[in-house]
PDB file of N, CA and C in Angstrom:
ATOM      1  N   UNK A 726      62.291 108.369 121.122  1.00 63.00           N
ATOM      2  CA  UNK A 726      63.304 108.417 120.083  1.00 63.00           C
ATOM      3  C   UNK A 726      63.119 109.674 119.249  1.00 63.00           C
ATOM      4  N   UNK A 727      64.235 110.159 118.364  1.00 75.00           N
ATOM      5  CA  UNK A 727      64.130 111.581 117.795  1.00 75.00           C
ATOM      6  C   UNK A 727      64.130 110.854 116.116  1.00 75.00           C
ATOM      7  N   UNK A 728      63.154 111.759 115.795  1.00 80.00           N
ATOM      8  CA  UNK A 728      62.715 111.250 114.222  1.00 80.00           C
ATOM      9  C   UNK A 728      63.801 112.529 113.295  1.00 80.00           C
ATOM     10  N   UNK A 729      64.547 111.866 112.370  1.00 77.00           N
ATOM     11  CA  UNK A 729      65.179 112.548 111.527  1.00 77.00           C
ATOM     12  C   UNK A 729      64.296 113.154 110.498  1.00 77.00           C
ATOM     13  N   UNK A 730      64.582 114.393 110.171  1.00 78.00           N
ATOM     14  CA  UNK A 730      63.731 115.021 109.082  1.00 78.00           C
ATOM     15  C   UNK A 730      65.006 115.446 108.056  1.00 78.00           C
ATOM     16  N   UNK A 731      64.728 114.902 107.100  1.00 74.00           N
ATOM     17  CA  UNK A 731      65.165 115.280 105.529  1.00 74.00           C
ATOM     18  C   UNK A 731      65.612 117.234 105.438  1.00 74.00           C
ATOM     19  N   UNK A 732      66.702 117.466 105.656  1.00 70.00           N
ATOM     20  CA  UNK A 732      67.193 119.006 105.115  1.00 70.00           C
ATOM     21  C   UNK A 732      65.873 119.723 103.714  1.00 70.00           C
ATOM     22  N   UNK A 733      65.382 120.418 103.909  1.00 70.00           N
ATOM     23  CA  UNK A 733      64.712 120.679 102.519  1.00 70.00           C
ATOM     24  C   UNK A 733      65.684 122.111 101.843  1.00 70.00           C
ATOM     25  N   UNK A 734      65.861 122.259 100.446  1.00 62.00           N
ATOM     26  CA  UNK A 734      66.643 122.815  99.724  1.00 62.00           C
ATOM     27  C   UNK A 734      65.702 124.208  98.767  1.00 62.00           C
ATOM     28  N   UNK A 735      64.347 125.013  99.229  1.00 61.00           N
ATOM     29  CA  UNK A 735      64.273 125.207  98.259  1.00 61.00           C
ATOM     30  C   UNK A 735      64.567 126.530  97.671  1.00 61.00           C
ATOM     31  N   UNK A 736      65.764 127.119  97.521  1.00 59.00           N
ATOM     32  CA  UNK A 736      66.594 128.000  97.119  1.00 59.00           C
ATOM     33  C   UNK A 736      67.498 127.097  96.404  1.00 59.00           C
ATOM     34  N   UNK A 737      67.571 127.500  95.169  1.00 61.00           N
ATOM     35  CA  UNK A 737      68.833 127.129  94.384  1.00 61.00           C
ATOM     36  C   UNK A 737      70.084 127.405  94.836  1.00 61.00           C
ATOM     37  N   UNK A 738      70.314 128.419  95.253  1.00 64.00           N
ATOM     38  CA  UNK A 738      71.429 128.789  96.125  1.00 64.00           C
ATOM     39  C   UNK A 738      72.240 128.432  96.513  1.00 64.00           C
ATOM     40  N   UNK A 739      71.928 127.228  96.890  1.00 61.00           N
ATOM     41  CA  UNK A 739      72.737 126.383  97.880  1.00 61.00           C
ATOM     42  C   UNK A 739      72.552 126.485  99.260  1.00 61.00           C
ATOM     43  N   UNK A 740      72.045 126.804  99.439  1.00 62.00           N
ATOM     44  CA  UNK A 740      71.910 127.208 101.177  1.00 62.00           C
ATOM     45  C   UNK A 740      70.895 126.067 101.712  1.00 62.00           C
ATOM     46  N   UNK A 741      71.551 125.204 102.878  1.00 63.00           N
ATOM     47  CA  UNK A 741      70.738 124.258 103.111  1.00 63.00           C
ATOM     48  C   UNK A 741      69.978 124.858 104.476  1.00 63.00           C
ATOM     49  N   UNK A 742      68.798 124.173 104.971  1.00 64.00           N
ATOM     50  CA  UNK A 742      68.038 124.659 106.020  1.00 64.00           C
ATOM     51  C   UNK A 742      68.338 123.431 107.055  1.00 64.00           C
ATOM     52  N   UNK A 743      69.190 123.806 107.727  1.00 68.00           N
ATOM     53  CA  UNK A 743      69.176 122.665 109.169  1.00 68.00           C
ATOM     54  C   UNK A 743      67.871 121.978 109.426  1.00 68.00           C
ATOM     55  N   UNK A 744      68.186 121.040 109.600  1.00 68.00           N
ATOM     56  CA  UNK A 744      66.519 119.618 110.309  1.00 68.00           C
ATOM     57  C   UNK A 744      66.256 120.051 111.887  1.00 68.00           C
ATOM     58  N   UNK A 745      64.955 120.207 111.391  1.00 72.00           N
ATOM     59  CA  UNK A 745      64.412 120.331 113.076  1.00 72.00           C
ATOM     60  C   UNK A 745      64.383 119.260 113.683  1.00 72.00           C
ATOM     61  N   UNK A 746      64.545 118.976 114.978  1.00 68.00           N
ATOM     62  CA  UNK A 746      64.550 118.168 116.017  1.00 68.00           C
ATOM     63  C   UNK A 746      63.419 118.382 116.978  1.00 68.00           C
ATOM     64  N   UNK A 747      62.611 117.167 116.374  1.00 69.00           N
ATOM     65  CA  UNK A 747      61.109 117.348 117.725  1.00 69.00           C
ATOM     66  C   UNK A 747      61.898 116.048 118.610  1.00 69.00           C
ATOM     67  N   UNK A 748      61.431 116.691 119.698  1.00 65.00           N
ATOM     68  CA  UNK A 748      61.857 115.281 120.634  1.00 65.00           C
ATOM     69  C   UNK A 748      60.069 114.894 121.316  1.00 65.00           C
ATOM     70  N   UNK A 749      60.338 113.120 120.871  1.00 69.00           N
ATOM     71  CA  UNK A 749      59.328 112.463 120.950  1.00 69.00           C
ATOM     72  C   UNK A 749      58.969 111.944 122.595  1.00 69.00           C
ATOM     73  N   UNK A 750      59.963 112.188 123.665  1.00 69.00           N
ATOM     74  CA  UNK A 750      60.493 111.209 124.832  1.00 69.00           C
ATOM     75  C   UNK A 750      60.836 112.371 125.897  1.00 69.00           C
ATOM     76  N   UNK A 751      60.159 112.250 126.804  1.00 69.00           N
ATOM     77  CA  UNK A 751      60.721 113.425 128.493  1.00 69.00           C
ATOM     78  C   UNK A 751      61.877 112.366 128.561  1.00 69.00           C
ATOM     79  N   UNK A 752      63.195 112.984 128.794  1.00 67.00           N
ATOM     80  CA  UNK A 752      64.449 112.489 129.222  1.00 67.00           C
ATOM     81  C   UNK A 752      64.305 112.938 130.803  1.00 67.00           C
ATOM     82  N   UNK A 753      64.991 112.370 131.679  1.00 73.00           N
ATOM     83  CA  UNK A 753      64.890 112.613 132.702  1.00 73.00           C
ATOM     84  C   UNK A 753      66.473 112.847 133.002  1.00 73.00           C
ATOM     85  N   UNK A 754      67.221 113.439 133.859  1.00 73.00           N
ATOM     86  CA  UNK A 754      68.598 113.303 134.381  1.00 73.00           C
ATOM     87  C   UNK A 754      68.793 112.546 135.924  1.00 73.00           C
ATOM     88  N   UNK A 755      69.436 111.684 136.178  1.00 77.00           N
ATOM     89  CA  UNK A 755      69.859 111.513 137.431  1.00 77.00           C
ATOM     90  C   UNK A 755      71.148 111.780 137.523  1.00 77.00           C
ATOM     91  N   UNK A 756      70.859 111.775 138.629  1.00 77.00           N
ATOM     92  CA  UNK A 756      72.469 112.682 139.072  1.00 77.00           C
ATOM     93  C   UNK A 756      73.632 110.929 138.963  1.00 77.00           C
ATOM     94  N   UNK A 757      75.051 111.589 138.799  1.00 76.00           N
ATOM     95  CA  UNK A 757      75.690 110.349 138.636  1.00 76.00           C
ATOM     96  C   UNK A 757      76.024 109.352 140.374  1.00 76.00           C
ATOM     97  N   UNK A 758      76.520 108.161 139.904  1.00 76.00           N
ATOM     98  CA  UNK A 758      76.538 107.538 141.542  1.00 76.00           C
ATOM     99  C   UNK A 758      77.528 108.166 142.008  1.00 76.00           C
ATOM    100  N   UNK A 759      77.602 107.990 143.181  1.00 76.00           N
ATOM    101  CA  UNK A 759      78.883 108.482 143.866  1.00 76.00           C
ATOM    102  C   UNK A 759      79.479 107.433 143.874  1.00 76.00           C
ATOM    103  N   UNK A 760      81.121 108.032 143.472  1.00 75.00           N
ATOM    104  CA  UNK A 760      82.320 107.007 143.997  1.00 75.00           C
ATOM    105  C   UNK A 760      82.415 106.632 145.328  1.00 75.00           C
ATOM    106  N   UNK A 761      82.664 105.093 144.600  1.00 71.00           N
ATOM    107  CA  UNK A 761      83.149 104.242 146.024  1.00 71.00           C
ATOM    108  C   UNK A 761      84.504 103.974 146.100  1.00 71.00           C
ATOM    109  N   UNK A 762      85.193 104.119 147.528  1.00 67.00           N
ATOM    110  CA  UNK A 762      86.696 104.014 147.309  1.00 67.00           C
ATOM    111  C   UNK A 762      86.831 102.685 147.398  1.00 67.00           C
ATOM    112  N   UNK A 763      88.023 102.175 146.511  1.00 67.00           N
ATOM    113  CA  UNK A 763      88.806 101.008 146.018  1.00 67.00           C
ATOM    114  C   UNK A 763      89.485 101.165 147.094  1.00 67.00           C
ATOM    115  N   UNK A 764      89.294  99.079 147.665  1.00 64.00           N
ATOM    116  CA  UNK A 764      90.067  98.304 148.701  1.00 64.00           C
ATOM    117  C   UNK A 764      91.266  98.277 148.216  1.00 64.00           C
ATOM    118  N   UNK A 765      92.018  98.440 149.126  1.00 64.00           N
ATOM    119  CA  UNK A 765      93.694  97.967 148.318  1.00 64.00           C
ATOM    120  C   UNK A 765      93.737  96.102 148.879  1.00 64.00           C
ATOM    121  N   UNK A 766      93.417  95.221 148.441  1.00 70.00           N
ATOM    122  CA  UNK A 766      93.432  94.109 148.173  1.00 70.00           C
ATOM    123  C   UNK A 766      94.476  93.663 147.687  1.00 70.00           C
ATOM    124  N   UNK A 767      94.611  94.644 146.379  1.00 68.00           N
ATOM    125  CA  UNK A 767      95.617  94.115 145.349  1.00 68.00           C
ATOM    126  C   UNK A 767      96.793  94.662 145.847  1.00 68.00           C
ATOM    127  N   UNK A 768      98.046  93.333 145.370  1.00 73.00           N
ATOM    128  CA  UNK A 768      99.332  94.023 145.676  1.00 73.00           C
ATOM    129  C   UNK A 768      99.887  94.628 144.786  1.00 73.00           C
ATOM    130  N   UNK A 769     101.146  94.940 144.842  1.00 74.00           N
ATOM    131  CA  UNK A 769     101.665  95.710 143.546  1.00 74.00           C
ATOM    132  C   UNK A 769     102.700  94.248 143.216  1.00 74.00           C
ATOM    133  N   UNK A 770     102.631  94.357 141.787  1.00 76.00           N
ATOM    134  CA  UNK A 770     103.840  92.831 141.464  1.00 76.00           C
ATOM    135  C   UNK A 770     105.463  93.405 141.857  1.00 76.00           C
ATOM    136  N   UNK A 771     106.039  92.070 142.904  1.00 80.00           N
ATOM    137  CA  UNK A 771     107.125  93.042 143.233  1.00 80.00           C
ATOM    138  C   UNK A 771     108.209  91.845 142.465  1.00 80.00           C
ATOM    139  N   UNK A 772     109.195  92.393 141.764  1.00 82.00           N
ATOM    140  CA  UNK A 772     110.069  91.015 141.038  1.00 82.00           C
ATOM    141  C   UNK A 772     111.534  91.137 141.648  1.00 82.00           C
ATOM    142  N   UNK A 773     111.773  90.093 142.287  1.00 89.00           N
ATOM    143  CA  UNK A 773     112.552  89.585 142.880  1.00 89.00           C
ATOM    144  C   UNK A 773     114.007  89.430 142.286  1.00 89.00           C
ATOM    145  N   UNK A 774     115.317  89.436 142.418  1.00 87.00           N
ATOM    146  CA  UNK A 774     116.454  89.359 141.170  1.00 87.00           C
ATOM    147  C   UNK A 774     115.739  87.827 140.625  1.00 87.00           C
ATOM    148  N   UNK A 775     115.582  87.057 141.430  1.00 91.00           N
ATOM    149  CA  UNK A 775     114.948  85.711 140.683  1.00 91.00           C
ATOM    150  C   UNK A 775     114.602  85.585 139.666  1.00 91.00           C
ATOM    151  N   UNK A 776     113.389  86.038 139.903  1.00 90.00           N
ATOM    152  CA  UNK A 776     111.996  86.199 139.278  1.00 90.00           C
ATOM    153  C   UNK A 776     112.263  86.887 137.771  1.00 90.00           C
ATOM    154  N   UNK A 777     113.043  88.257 138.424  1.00 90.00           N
ATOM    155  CA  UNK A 777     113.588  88.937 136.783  1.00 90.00           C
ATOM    156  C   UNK A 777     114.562  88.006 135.767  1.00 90.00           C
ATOM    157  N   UNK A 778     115.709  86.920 136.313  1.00 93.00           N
ATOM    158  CA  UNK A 778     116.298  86.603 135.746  1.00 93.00           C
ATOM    159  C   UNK A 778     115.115  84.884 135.361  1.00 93.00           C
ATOM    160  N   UNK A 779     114.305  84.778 135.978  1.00 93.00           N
ATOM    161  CA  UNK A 779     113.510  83.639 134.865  1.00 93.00           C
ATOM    162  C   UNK A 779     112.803  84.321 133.958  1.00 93.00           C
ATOM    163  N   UNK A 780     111.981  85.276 134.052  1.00 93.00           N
ATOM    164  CA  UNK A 780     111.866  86.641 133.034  1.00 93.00           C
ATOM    165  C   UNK A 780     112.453  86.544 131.767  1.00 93.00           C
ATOM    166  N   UNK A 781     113.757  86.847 132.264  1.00 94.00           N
ATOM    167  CA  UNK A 781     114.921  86.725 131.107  1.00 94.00           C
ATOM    168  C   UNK A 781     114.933  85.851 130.393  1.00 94.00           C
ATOM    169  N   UNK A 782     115.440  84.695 131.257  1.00 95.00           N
ATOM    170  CA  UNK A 782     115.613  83.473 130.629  1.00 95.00           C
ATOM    171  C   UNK A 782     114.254  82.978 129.549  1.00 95.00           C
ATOM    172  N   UNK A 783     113.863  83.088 129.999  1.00 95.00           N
ATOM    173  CA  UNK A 783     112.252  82.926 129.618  1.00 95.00           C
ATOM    174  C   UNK A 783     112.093  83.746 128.267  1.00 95.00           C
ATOM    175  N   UNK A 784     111.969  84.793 128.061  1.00 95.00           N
ATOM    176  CA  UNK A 784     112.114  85.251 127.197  1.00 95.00           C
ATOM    177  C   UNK A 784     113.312  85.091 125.738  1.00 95.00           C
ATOM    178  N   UNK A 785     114.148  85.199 126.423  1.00 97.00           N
ATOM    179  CA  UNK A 785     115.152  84.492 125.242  1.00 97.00           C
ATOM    180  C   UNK A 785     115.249  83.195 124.975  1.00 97.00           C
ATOM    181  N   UNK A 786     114.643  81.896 125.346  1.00 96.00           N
ATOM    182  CA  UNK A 786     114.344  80.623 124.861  1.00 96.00           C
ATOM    183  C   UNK A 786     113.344  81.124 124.053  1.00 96.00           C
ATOM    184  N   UNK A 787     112.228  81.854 124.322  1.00 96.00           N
ATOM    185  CA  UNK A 787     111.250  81.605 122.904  1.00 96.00           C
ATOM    186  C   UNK A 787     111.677  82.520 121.993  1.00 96.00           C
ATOM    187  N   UNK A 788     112.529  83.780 122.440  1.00 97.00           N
ATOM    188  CA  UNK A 788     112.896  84.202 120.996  1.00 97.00           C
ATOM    189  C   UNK A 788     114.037  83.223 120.045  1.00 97.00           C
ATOM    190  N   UNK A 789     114.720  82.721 120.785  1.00 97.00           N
ATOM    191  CA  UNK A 789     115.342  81.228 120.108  1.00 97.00           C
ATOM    192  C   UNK A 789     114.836  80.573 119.490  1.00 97.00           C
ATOM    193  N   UNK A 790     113.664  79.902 120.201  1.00 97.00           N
ATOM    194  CA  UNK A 790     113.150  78.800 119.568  1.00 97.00           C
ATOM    195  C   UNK A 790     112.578  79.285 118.250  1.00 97.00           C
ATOM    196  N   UNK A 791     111.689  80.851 118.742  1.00 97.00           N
ATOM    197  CA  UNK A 791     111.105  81.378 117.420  1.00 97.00           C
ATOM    198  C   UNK A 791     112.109  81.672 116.371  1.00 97.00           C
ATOM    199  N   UNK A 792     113.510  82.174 116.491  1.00 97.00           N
ATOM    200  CA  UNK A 792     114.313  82.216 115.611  1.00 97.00           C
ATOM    201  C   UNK A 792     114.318  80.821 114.911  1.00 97.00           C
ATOM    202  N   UNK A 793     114.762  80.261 115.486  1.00 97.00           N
ATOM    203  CA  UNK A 793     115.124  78.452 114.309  1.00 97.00           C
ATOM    204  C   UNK A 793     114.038  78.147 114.004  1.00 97.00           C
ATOM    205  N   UNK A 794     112.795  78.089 114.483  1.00 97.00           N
ATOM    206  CA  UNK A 794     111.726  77.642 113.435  1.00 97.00           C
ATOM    207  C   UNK A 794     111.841  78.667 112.088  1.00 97.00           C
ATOM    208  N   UNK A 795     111.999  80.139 112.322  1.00 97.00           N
ATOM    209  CA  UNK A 795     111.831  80.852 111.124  1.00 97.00           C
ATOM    210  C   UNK A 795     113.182  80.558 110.148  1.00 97.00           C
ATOM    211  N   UNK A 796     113.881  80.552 110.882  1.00 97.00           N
ATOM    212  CA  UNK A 796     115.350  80.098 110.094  1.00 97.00           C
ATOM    213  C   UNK A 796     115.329  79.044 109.307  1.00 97.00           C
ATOM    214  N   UNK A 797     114.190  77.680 109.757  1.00 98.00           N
ATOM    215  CA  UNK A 797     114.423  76.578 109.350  1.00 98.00           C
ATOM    216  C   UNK A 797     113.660  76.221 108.417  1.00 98.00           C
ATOM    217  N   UNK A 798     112.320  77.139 108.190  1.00 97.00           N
ATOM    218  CA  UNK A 798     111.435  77.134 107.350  1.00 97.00           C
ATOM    219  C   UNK A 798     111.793  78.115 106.027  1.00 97.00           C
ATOM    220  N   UNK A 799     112.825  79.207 106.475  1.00 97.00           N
ATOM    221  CA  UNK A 799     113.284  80.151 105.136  1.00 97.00           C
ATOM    222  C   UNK A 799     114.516  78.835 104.558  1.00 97.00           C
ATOM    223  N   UNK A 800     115.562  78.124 104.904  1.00 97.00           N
ATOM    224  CA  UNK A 800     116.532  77.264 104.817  1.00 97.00           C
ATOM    225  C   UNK A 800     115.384  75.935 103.768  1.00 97.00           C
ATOM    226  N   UNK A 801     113.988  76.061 104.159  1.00 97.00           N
ATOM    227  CA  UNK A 801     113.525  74.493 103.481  1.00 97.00           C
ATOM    228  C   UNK A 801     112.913  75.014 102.451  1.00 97.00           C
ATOM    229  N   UNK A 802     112.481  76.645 102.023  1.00 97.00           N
ATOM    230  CA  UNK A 802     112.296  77.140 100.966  1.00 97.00           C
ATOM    231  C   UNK A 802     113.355  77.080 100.085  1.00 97.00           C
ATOM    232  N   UNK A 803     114.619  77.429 100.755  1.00 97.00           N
ATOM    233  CA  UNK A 803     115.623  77.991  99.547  1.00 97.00           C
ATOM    234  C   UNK A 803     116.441  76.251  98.961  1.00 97.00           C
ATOM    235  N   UNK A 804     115.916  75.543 100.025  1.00 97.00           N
ATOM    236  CA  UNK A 804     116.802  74.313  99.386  1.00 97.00           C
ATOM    237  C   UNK A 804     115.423  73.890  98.270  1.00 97.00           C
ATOM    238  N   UNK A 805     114.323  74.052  98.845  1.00 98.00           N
ATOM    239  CA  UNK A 805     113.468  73.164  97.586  1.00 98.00           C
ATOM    240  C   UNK A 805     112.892  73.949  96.083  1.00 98.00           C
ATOM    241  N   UNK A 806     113.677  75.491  96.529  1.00 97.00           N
ATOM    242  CA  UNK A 806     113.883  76.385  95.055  1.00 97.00           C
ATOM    243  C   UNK A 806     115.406  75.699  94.447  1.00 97.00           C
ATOM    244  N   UNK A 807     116.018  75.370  94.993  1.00 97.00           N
ATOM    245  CA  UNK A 807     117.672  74.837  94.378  1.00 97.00           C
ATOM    246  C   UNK A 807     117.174  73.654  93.770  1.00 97.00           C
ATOM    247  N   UNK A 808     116.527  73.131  94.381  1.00 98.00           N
ATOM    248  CA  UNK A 808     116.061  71.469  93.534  1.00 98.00           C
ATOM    249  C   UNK A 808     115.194  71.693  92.773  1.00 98.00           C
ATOM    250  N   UNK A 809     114.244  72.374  92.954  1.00 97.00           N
ATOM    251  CA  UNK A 809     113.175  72.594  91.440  1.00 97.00           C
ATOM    252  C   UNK A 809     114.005  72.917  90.440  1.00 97.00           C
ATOM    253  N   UNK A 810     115.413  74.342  90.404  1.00 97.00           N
ATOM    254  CA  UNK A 810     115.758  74.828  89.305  1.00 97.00           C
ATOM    255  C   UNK A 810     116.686  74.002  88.790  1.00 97.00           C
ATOM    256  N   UNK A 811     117.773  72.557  89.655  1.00 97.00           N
ATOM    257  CA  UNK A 811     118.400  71.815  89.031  1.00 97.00           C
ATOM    258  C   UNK A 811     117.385  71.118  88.376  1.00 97.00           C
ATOM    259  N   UNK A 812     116.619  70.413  88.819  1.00 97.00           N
ATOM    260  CA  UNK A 812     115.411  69.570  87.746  1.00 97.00           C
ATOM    261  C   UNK A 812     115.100  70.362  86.383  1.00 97.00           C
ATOM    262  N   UNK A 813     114.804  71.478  86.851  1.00 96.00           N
ATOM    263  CA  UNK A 813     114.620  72.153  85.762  1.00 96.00           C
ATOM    264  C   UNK A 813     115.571  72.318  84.355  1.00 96.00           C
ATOM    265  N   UNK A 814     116.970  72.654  85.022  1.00 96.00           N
ATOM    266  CA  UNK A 814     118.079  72.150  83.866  1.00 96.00           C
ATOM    267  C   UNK A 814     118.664  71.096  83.360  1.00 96.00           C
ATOM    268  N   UNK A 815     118.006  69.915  84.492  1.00 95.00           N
ATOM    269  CA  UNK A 815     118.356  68.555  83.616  1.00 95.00           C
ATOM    270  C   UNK A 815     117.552  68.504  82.763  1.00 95.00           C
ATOM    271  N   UNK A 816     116.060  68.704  83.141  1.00 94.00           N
ATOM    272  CA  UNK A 816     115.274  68.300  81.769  1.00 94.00           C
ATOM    273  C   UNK A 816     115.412  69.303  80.924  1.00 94.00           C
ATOM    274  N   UNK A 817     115.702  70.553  80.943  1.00 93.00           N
ATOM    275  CA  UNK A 817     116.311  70.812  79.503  1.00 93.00           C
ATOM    276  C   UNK A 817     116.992  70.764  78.597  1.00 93.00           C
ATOM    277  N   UNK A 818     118.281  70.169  79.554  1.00 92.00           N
ATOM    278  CA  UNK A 818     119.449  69.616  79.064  1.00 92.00           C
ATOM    279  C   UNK A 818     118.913  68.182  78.189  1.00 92.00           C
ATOM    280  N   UNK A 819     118.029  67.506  78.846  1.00 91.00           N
ATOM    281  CA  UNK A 819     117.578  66.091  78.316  1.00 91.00           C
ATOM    282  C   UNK A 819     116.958  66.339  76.968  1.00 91.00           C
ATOM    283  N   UNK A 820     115.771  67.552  77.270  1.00 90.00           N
ATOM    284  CA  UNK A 820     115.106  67.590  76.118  1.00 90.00           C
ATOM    285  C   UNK A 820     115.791  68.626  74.584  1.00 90.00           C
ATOM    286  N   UNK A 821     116.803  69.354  75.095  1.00 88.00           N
ATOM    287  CA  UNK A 821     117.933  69.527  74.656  1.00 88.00           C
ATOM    288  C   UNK A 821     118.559  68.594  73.481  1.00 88.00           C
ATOM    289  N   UNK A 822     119.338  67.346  74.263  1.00 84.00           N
ATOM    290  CA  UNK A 822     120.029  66.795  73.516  1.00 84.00           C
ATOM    291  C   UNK A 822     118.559  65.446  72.948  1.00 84.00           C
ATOM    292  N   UNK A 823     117.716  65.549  73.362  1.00 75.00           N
ATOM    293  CA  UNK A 823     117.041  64.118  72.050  1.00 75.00           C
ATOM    294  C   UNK A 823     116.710  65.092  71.163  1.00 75.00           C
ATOM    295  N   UNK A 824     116.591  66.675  70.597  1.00 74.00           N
ATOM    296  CA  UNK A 824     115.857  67.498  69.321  1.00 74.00           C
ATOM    297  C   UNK A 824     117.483  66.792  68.913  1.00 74.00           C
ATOM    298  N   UNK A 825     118.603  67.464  69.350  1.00 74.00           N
ATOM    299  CA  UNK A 825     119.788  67.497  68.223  1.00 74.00           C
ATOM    300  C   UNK A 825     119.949  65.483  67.722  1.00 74.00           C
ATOM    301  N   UNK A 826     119.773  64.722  68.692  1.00 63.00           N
ATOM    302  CA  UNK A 826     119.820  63.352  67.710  1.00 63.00           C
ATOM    303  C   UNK A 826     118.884  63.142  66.657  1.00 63.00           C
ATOM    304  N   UNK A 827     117.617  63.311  66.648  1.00 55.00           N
ATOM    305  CA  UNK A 827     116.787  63.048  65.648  1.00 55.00           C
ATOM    306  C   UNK A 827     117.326  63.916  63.860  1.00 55.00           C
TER     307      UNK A 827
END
């Protein structure tokens, strides 16, 4: 392993002195493996008009389905903001009119 040594500074200057590098370890090189040629085993995917049109189909049911869930969950926000803010004006309306009887 290579041990880091601390830059030393001693010129005000600014001028830093690069870290020496002792190497602690004989590295050795081997040469790389040689390539082995790839079996063609694999086919290439071939899509059929079929195949493309379940593709299709396929694809636009879940962007559907994903549409109405998001649709149906923004639709159950905005109805249960409409009912908080009517509640909200009955009871002011309520607490409203019992200050003016007293």
């Amino acid at each position: 392993m290579l041990r880091p040594k601390v830059p030393t500074n001693p010129t005000p200057a600014g001028l830093v002195v690069p870290p020496t590098v002792e190497p602690t370890a004989i590295v050795r090189h081997t040469p790389p493996p040689t390539p082995v040629a790839q079996s063609s085993t694999r086919r290439a995917v071939q899509l059929t008009p079929t195949t493309a049109l379940a593709l299709v189909g396929g694809g636009t049911a879940v962007v559907l389905v994903v549409g109405a869930v998001l649709v149906s969950m923004l639709l159950a926000v905005a109805i249960s903001g409409v009912s908080v803010a009517v509640c909200a004006v009955v009871l002011r309306s309520l607490l409203a009119s019992g200050r003016t009887r007293r």
